[in-house]
Amino acid sequence: MLLNFHYHTEIESQQFARDFYQHLAKRRTVRDFAETPIPEGVIENCILAAGTAPNGANLQPWHFAVAQSHAIKKQIREAAEAEEREFYGGRAPQEWLDTLAHLGTDAHKPFLEKAPALIAIFQKSRDTDHEGKETKTYYPKESVGIATGFLIAALHNAGIATLTHTPSPMNFLNEIFERPKHEKPFLLLVCGYPEQGCEVPDISKKSLDQVSSFH
Ligand code: IYR
């Protein structure tokens, strides 16, 4: 089929690139969430946006499991906090803990129960192909990483704050969401509105020179 590509003028491209950067630069990872619910349809459309990501052989090797019920969020909190207690209490090398220290994180994760939605993103190692045949997936990690980036950007664009949470290991998510073994938890995205007076660490991003080179 013919590509439906929208060509911008030079000025539009420059303006859109700047605007989009400035919009994304406002995103902050939040750790204190209010209980305010997310408006209907927002998460659904953001998942659809994530699903537009480029991916290996268009097998779309991802699954997004959304927890909104208090009972499920509580189960996730309990399991994640058990893993995090081990992480902070000895499993993590001191060097890692030292690098993390400026963020002020610890094993206490009340936001997992308080935030209105948790999205567990799973990476599929197998799926059915376009003819319905079982197949392995290709570049699943890269594909799911890109889709997750799209999801975070889509949620930010819709005015929803997120926290990318990575308790390790995350196998408990397979049990809670009843997902098969060939789906590997990729990360848990906490979604909602920041608590009134929410504070974030005073951090900055690297400059263009530090992160890029033009040849
Ligand atoms: N998963 C732990 C530790 C943690 C690790 C990194 I790398 C961070 O940027 C933040 C936290 C936790 O969620 O506390």
Coordinates of C-alpha atoms and ligand atoms in Angstrom, one line a residue:
M1 CA 0.0 0.0 0.0
L2 CA 1.1 3.6 -0.5
L3 CA 2.7 5.3 2.4
N4 CA 0.8 8.1 3.9
F5 CA 3.7 10.4 4.9
H6 CA 3.2 13.9 6.1
Y7 CA 6.0 16.3 5.0
H8 CA 6.5 19.3 7.2
T9 CA 8.2 22.5 6.1
E10 CA 11.7 23.1 7.4
I11 CA 10.4 25.7 9.8
E12 CA 7.7 23.3 11.1
S13 CA 10.2 20.5 11.6
Q14 CA 12.5 22.8 13.6
Q15 CA 9.6 24.1 15.6
F16 CA 8.1 20.6 16.3
A17 CA 11.5 19.1 17.2
R18 CA 12.0 21.9 19.7
D19 CA 8.5 21.8 21.1
F20 CA 8.5 18.0 21.5
Y21 CA 11.9 18.1 23.3
Q22 CA 10.6 20.9 25.6
H23 CA 7.5 18.9 26.3
L24 CA 9.3 15.6 27.1
A25 CA 11.9 17.5 29.2
K26 CA 9.0 18.4 31.6
R27 CA 8.5 14.7 32.4
R28 CA 9.7 13.7 35.9
T29 CA 9.7 10.3 37.5
V30 CA 7.4 10.6 40.5
R31 CA 7.4 8.5 43.6
D32 CA 4.5 10.1 45.6
F33 CA 1.2 9.5 43.9
A34 CA -2.3 10.7 44.7
E35 CA -5.2 8.3 44.6
T36 CA -7.0 10.3 41.9
P37 CA -8.2 8.0 39.2
I38 CA -7.0 8.2 35.6
P39 CA -9.8 9.3 33.2
E40 CA -11.5 6.5 31.3
G41 CA -9.8 5.5 28.0
V42 CA -6.5 7.2 28.7
I43 CA -4.5 4.1 29.5
E44 CA -6.2 2.2 26.7
N45 CA -5.1 4.8 24.1
C46 CA -1.6 5.0 25.6
I47 CA -1.3 1.2 25.2
L48 CA -2.4 1.5 21.6
A49 CA 0.2 4.2 21.1
A50 CA 2.9 1.9 22.6
G51 CA 1.7 -0.8 20.2
T52 CA 2.6 1.4 17.2
A53 CA 6.3 0.9 18.1
P54 CA 8.6 -0.6 15.5
N55 CA 9.4 -4.2 16.4
G56 CA 10.9 -7.5 15.2
A57 CA 9.0 -9.0 12.3
N58 CA 5.9 -7.1 13.4
L59 CA 5.2 -9.9 15.9
Q60 CA 4.6 -7.2 18.6
P61 CA 6.2 -9.3 21.3
W62 CA 4.6 -7.5 24.3
H63 CA 1.7 -7.7 26.7
F64 CA 0.5 -4.9 28.9
A65 CA -1.3 -6.1 32.1
V66 CA -3.0 -3.3 33.9
A67 CA -3.7 -3.5 37.7
Q68 CA -6.4 -1.2 39.0
S69 CA -8.1 -3.2 41.7
H70 CA -6.8 -2.6 45.2
A71 CA -6.5 -6.3 45.9
I72 CA -4.1 -6.8 43.0
K73 CA -2.1 -3.7 43.7
K74 CA -1.7 -4.8 47.3
Q75 CA -0.4 -8.3 46.2
I76 CA 2.1 -6.5 43.9
R77 CA 3.3 -4.2 46.6
E78 CA 3.8 -7.1 49.1
A79 CA 5.8 -9.2 46.6
A80 CA 7.8 -6.2 45.3
E81 CA 8.7 -5.0 48.8
A82 CA 9.9 -8.5 49.7
E83 CA 12.3 -8.4 46.7
E84 CA 13.4 -4.9 47.5
R85 CA 14.1 -5.6 51.1
E86 CA 16.6 -8.3 49.9
F87 CA 18.0 -5.8 47.3
Y88 CA 18.6 -3.0 49.8
G89 CA 19.5 -5.4 52.6
G90 CA 22.4 -7.2 50.9
R91 CA 21.7 -8.4 47.4
A92 CA 22.7 -5.1 45.7
P93 CA 26.5 -4.4 45.6
Q94 CA 27.5 -1.4 47.7
E95 CA 28.7 0.4 44.5
W96 CA 25.1 0.2 43.1
L97 CA 23.6 1.4 46.4
D98 CA 26.1 4.3 46.4
T99 CA 25.1 5.3 42.9
L100 CA 21.4 5.2 43.8
A101 CA 21.7 7.1 47.1
H102 CA 21.0 10.6 45.7
L103 CA 17.6 9.4 44.6
G104 CA 16.6 8.5 48.1
T105 CA 14.9 5.2 47.2
D106 CA 14.4 2.4 49.7
A107 CA 12.4 -0.9 50.0
H108 CA 9.3 0.9 51.1
K109 CA 6.9 1.1 48.1
P110 CA 3.5 2.5 49.2
F111 CA 2.9 4.0 45.7
L112 CA 2.3 0.5 44.4
E113 CA -0.9 0.4 46.4
K114 CA -1.8 4.1 46.2
A115 CA -1.3 5.0 42.6
P116 CA -4.5 4.3 40.5
A117 CA -2.9 2.0 37.9
L118 CA 0.1 -0.2 37.6
I119 CA 1.0 -1.5 34.1
A120 CA 3.2 -4.6 34.0
I121 CA 4.9 -4.9 30.7
F122 CA 5.8 -8.4 29.6
Q123 CA 8.3 -9.4 26.8
K124 CA 7.2 -12.5 24.8
S125 CA 9.9 -14.9 23.7
R126 CA 7.3 -16.8 21.6
D127 CA 4.0 -15.9 19.8
T128 CA 1.8 -16.9 16.9
D129 CA 2.9 -15.5 13.6
H130 CA 0.7 -13.9 10.8
E131 CA -0.5 -17.4 9.8
G132 CA -1.3 -18.4 13.4
K133 CA 1.8 -20.6 13.6
E134 CA 3.9 -20.8 16.9
T135 CA 7.2 -18.9 16.4
K136 CA 10.0 -17.4 18.3
T137 CA 10.0 -13.6 18.5
Y138 CA 12.9 -11.4 17.2
Y139 CA 14.6 -8.6 19.0
P140 CA 12.0 -8.8 21.8
K141 CA 14.0 -6.8 24.3
E142 CA 14.7 -4.0 21.8
S143 CA 11.0 -4.1 20.7
V144 CA 9.6 -3.9 24.2
G145 CA 12.1 -1.2 25.2
I146 CA 10.9 1.0 22.3
A147 CA 7.2 0.3 23.0
T148 CA 7.8 1.1 26.7
G149 CA 9.4 4.4 25.7
F150 CA 6.4 5.2 23.5
L151 CA 4.0 4.3 26.4
I152 CA 5.8 6.6 28.9
A153 CA 5.8 9.4 26.3
A154 CA 2.1 8.8 25.6
L155 CA 1.2 8.9 29.3
H156 CA 3.2 12.0 29.8
N157 CA 1.5 13.6 26.8
A158 CA -1.9 12.7 28.4
G159 CA -0.8 14.4 31.7
I160 CA -0.1 11.2 33.6
A161 CA 3.0 10.9 35.7
T162 CA 4.9 7.6 35.8
L163 CA 7.5 5.7 37.7
T164 CA 9.5 3.0 36.0
H165 CA 9.8 0.4 38.7
T166 CA 12.0 -2.7 38.4
P167 CA 11.9 -5.0 41.4
S168 CA 14.3 -7.8 40.6
P169 CA 13.4 -10.6 40.1
M170 CA 9.9 -9.9 38.9
N171 CA 8.6 -13.4 38.4
F172 CA 5.9 -12.8 40.9
L173 CA 4.2 -10.7 38.2
N174 CA 3.6 -13.8 36.1
E175 CA 1.7 -15.4 39.0
I176 CA -0.3 -12.4 39.9
F177 CA -1.4 -11.6 36.3
E178 CA -1.6 -15.3 35.3
R179 CA 0.8 -14.8 32.4
P180 CA 2.6 -17.8 30.8
K181 CA 6.3 -18.6 31.5
H182 CA 7.5 -17.5 28.0
E183 CA 6.4 -13.9 28.9
K184 CA 9.2 -12.2 30.9
P185 CA 8.3 -9.2 33.0
F186 CA 10.1 -6.2 31.5
L187 CA 9.1 -3.5 34.0
L188 CA 6.3 -2.3 36.1
L189 CA 5.1 1.2 35.2
V190 CA 3.3 3.0 38.1
C191 CA 0.8 5.6 36.7
G192 CA -1.2 8.4 38.2
Y193 CA -1.1 12.0 39.4
P194 CA 1.6 13.3 41.7
E195 CA 0.6 13.8 45.3
Q196 CA 0.1 17.5 46.3
G197 CA 3.5 19.0 47.3
C198 CA 5.3 16.0 45.6
E199 CA 9.1 16.5 45.6
V200 CA 11.6 15.2 43.1
P201 CA 15.4 15.0 43.2
D202 CA 17.2 18.0 41.9
I203 CA 18.8 16.3 38.9
S204 CA 19.8 17.5 35.4
K205 CA 20.2 15.8 32.0
K206 CA 23.5 15.6 30.2
S207 CA 24.2 18.2 27.5
L208 CA 24.0 17.4 23.7
D209 CA 27.8 17.4 23.6
Q210 CA 28.0 14.8 26.3
V211 CA 25.6 12.4 24.7
S212 CA 26.2 12.8 21.0
S213 CA 28.8 13.3 18.3
F214 CA 28.1 14.3 14.7
H215 CA 30.4 13.0 11.9
Ligands
IYR1 N1 14.6 -1.4 42.0 C1 15.0 -0.7 43.1 C2 16.3 0.0 43.0 C3 16.4 1.1 42.0 C4 17.3 0.9 41.0 C5 17.6 1.9 40.0 I1 19.0 1.6 38.6 C6 16.9 3.1 40.1 O1 17.2 4.1 39.2 C7 16.0 3.3 41.1 C8 15.8 2.3 42.1 C9 13.9 0.3 43.6 O2 12.9 0.5 42.8 O3 13.9 0.9 44.7

